[in-house]
Every structure is written in C-alpha cells, then in structure tokens.
Amino acid sequence: MSKPFILFRLQQIDNKINSARSRLDEIEIGLKDDSRLRRVQEQTETISQTLQEAQKALQTAERNVQDQQAKIQQSEAILYSGKVRNPKELQDIQSEAVALKSYLIVLEDRQLDTMMIVEEAEIKHKEVSKNLKSVEAETTAKVTNLEQEKLNLLRDLDLLESERHVAIGGASPDDLKIYELLRTQKNGVAVAKVSGKNCMACGSTLTAALLQAAQSPNQLTRCASCGRILYVG
C-alpha cells in the first residue's frame, strides 16, 4: 500500500472515531436532560395543588350552606311552633329568618362559583395528567433508544480502534508525526484527495509536477497552497 493511501485510510478511521465520540457526548447529554419531563411534572403538581385547594374550598362552601340552612330551619321551627306569642319577639324572629335566607343566597352563589372553579381545575388536571403520561412514555422510549445507540457506538468504537491499530502499523513514525500535526492544524483534514487537477481540500489547481509526485506510492507530497498531504485515489 502507498504511503498516502495508508494515511488517507487512517484519516477515514479517525473521522469515524471522532464522529462516534462526538455522538456519544451528545447521547450522554441527552440521557441526563430530563428538563421537559421535570417541567411537565412541576406543572402537574401545581395544578394538582390548585385542584386540592379548590376542592377544600368547595367543601367549606357546602358546609357553610348546610349550616345556614340549619339555622333557617331552626328559626322557622321556633317561628311556627306557637311557643312564641309576643308580637315583638315574633317580628324579630321573622326578620332574622329573612336575613338568614338572604345570606343563604350569597353562600349558594359562592358555592356555585367554587364548583365552577373545581370543574375547570379538574379539566386542566385531566389534561396535564394525560400529557404527563405521554411525556413519561416518550422519555422512556428516548432513553431506551439512546442507550441502545450508545451500546452500538461503543461496539463500533472497539472495531474502529482495532482498525486504527492495524492502519498505524503500516505507517512510519515520521509519517504519523506529520499526519497528526496536520490533523491538529487543518481541522482534522490532514490528507486531501486529488480530483482532476485540484486539491479537494482547498480547491487550488495543482502543477503537473505536484500531480506526478502525488502519484508516487513511496513519498508524501503536500499541496503547495494548503500544505495537506495529497492522495490520488
């Protein structure tokens, strides 16, 4: 195998390794990111609390109405019992009964308003509970998929590392040193393929002498413009 081909093949392997490691980093971030689920959980807890408070308020309103109805019944029982004969006392009891009935209307209106609040809270609670179940299912599926992808990438990385070890064995230490330096300096592209008469990395037109030199299997020829190793595939 020619020197440029060995390094070009090594670059392909390294690119795949870098891509796999980059994706693994993304997966780790994705596995730790439960912000959406937590946001929906918090929303559900808030609405659940609102519903509980509304239900308690409704219970209080219902008790107030029942207590007021009991007071009215008690007042009317005294009024119609015949035990009170004093006109002034009868008038006072009648006035009290009227006042109690007037306030009962107020309490019943409050009870109705609270019932509507409870109904609205129940509707919202059903909606967010349904949404929470959906998000929980999506989160579980996402984690399962990411974990499987992670396992596949780790297996791929093992194979790529083995391939890289074999590829490195075919290159000289000096060639590897140049390759690694260029990888660092040229954003990971140390070896540029030649297309026609052009360097595919920078697009510059190569001289006839460079083209001829790049075809030699026993030497490394570098682009006069970008400095990358040229590979004639």
XYZ file of C-alpha atoms in Angstrom:
233
model
C 0.000 0.000 0.000
C 1.161 3.521 -0.777
C 2.090 5.969 1.980
C -0.638 8.480 1.038
C -3.283 5.741 0.953
C -2.293 4.465 4.417
C -2.675 7.959 5.888
C -5.872 8.613 3.916
C -7.326 5.374 5.272
C -6.158 6.323 8.769
C -7.894 9.684 8.382
C -11.161 7.974 7.391
C -10.949 5.818 10.503
C -10.113 8.796 12.729
C -13.028 10.754 11.305
C -15.372 7.908 12.132
C -13.892 7.643 15.628
C -14.317 11.372 16.223
C -17.851 11.260 14.889
C -18.723 8.336 17.172
C -17.199 10.023 20.224
C -18.992 13.262 19.433
C -22.282 11.404 19.178
C -21.565 9.616 22.462
C -21.116 13.003 24.136
C -24.466 14.098 22.703
C -26.081 10.908 23.959
C -24.735 11.454 27.480
C -26.199 14.957 27.463
C -29.492 13.583 26.131
C -29.627 10.896 28.835
C -29.092 13.472 31.569
C -31.517 16.001 30.119
C -34.912 15.445 31.751
C -35.877 19.131 31.730
C -39.038 18.562 29.682
C -40.251 15.790 31.982
C -39.487 17.817 35.111
C -41.286 20.835 33.641
C -44.430 18.791 32.970
C -44.188 17.159 36.406
C -43.970 20.557 38.069
C -46.918 21.781 36.019
C -48.941 18.726 37.035
C -48.056 19.183 40.709
C -49.069 22.855 40.567
C -52.440 22.081 39.001
C -52.977 19.170 41.410
C -52.401 21.538 44.307
C -54.789 24.068 42.752
C -57.432 21.335 42.400
C -56.987 20.218 46.008
C -57.339 23.782 47.273
C -60.461 24.280 45.124
C -61.974 21.045 46.434
C -61.301 22.113 50.020
C -62.866 25.496 49.306
C -65.918 23.733 47.859
C -66.238 21.553 50.950
C -66.126 24.666 53.097
C -68.737 26.376 50.913
C -71.004 23.316 51.110
C -70.693 23.222 54.910
C -71.491 26.935 55.127
C -74.640 26.425 53.035
C -75.682 23.442 55.152
C -75.061 25.374 58.384
C -77.070 28.309 57.075
C -79.946 26.035 56.032
C -79.907 24.505 59.532
C -80.125 27.978 61.078
C -83.081 28.837 58.840
C -84.851 25.610 59.736
C -84.243 26.258 63.393
C -85.534 29.820 63.127
C -88.645 28.755 61.220
C -89.297 25.911 63.660
C -89.351 28.406 66.511
C -91.444 30.817 64.465
C -94.139 28.270 63.625
C -94.025 26.289 66.847
C -96.608 28.511 68.508
C -94.488 28.789 71.586
C -93.619 32.417 70.939
C -96.618 34.671 71.351
C -95.018 38.031 71.945
C -95.503 40.075 68.717
C -92.136 41.819 69.156
C -90.317 38.508 69.521
C -92.184 37.062 66.537
C -91.213 40.050 64.424
C -87.557 39.691 65.470
C -87.570 36.005 64.565
C -89.165 36.751 61.177
C -86.556 39.440 60.487
C -83.814 37.029 61.439
C -85.260 34.363 59.102
C -85.326 36.849 56.220
C -81.720 37.858 56.891
C -80.664 34.223 57.113
C -82.337 33.444 53.765
C -80.721 36.471 52.132
C -77.287 35.381 53.303
C -78.055 31.822 52.164
C -78.370 33.151 48.610
C -74.924 34.711 48.955
C -73.480 31.451 50.263
C -75.115 29.428 47.481
C -73.678 31.818 44.868
C -70.254 31.341 46.411
C -70.760 27.580 46.356
C -71.710 27.714 42.667
C -68.656 29.837 41.816
C -66.416 27.408 43.688
C -67.999 24.430 41.882
C -67.132 26.055 38.554
C -63.553 26.601 39.712
C -63.338 22.936 40.722
C -64.708 21.805 37.350
C -62.155 23.926 35.488
C -59.348 22.628 37.707
C -60.474 19.028 37.115
C -60.441 19.552 33.342
C -56.935 21.046 33.490
C -55.789 18.263 35.792
C -57.008 15.597 33.362
C -55.225 17.346 30.507
C -51.882 17.687 32.293
C -52.105 14.143 33.680
C -52.639 12.817 30.170
C -49.759 14.947 28.911
C -47.532 13.735 31.752
C -48.175 10.093 30.846
C -47.368 10.874 27.222
C -44.126 12.665 28.114
C -43.138 9.869 30.504
C -43.656 7.321 27.712
C -41.678 9.463 25.262
C -38.873 9.911 27.806
C -38.699 6.175 28.452
C -38.574 5.468 24.719
C -35.920 8.150 24.206
C -33.721 6.743 26.975
C -34.126 3.197 25.636
C -33.175 4.288 22.119
C -30.215 6.353 23.310
C -28.931 3.520 25.500
C -29.138 1.120 22.554
C -27.421 3.612 20.266
C -24.731 4.093 22.912
C -24.071 0.349 23.043
C -23.868 0.168 19.250
C -21.445 3.103 19.107
C -19.233 1.590 21.806
C -19.051 -1.633 19.805
C -18.273 0.362 16.662
C -15.548 2.238 18.507
C -13.903 -1.006 19.581
C -13.817 -2.150 15.954
C -12.548 1.217 14.732
C -9.798 1.277 17.344
C -8.702 -2.167 16.144
C -8.747 -0.941 12.542
C -6.748 2.124 13.546
C -4.140 -0.038 15.263
C -3.719 -2.035 12.073
C -3.589 1.125 9.918
C -0.970 2.762 12.137
C 1.185 -0.347 11.826
C 1.600 0.345 8.114
C 2.847 3.922 8.574
C 6.291 5.106 9.603
C 6.721 7.177 12.802
C 7.800 10.202 10.761
C 4.750 9.981 8.516
C 2.483 9.636 11.557
C 4.061 12.687 13.153
C 3.336 14.773 10.042
C -0.177 13.358 9.852
C -1.021 14.124 13.485
C 0.417 17.643 13.223
C -1.639 18.409 10.123
C -4.760 16.935 11.719
C -4.346 19.440 14.531
C -3.572 22.387 12.264
C -6.087 21.699 9.478
C -9.296 20.999 11.415
C -8.931 17.237 11.175
C -8.151 17.107 7.439
C -4.502 16.119 7.049
C -4.881 14.232 3.765
C -6.632 15.817 0.777
C -7.907 13.785 -2.145
C -6.999 14.933 -5.632
C -9.847 15.393 -8.110
C -8.707 16.002 -11.658
C -6.004 18.621 -11.178
C -7.346 20.111 -7.966
C -6.825 19.676 -4.253
C -10.278 18.859 -2.880
C -9.480 20.424 0.486
C -8.642 23.953 -0.670
C -9.676 23.815 -4.329
C -6.353 25.034 -5.701
C -5.072 23.790 -9.056
C -2.010 21.564 -8.752
C 1.008 21.821 -11.022
C 1.952 18.951 -13.292
C 4.997 18.281 -11.139
C 2.893 18.051 -7.975
C 0.394 15.770 -9.670
C 3.148 13.456 -10.796
C 4.788 13.474 -7.374
C 1.436 12.796 -5.644
C 1.085 9.600 -7.656
C 4.237 8.155 -6.141
C 3.410 5.446 -3.580
C 6.664 5.873 -1.670
C 6.567 9.546 -0.737
C 4.279 12.133 0.777
C 3.529 15.100 -1.452
C 1.883 18.171 0.044
C -0.361 20.770 -1.566
C 1.563 23.965 -2.277
C -1.455 26.016 -1.234
C -2.843 24.428 1.939
C 0.044 22.142 2.928
C -2.048 18.995 3.205
C -0.830 15.583 2.098
C -2.134 14.792 -1.398
C -3.755 11.460 -2.152
C -4.572 10.410 -5.716
C -7.348 7.863 -5.279
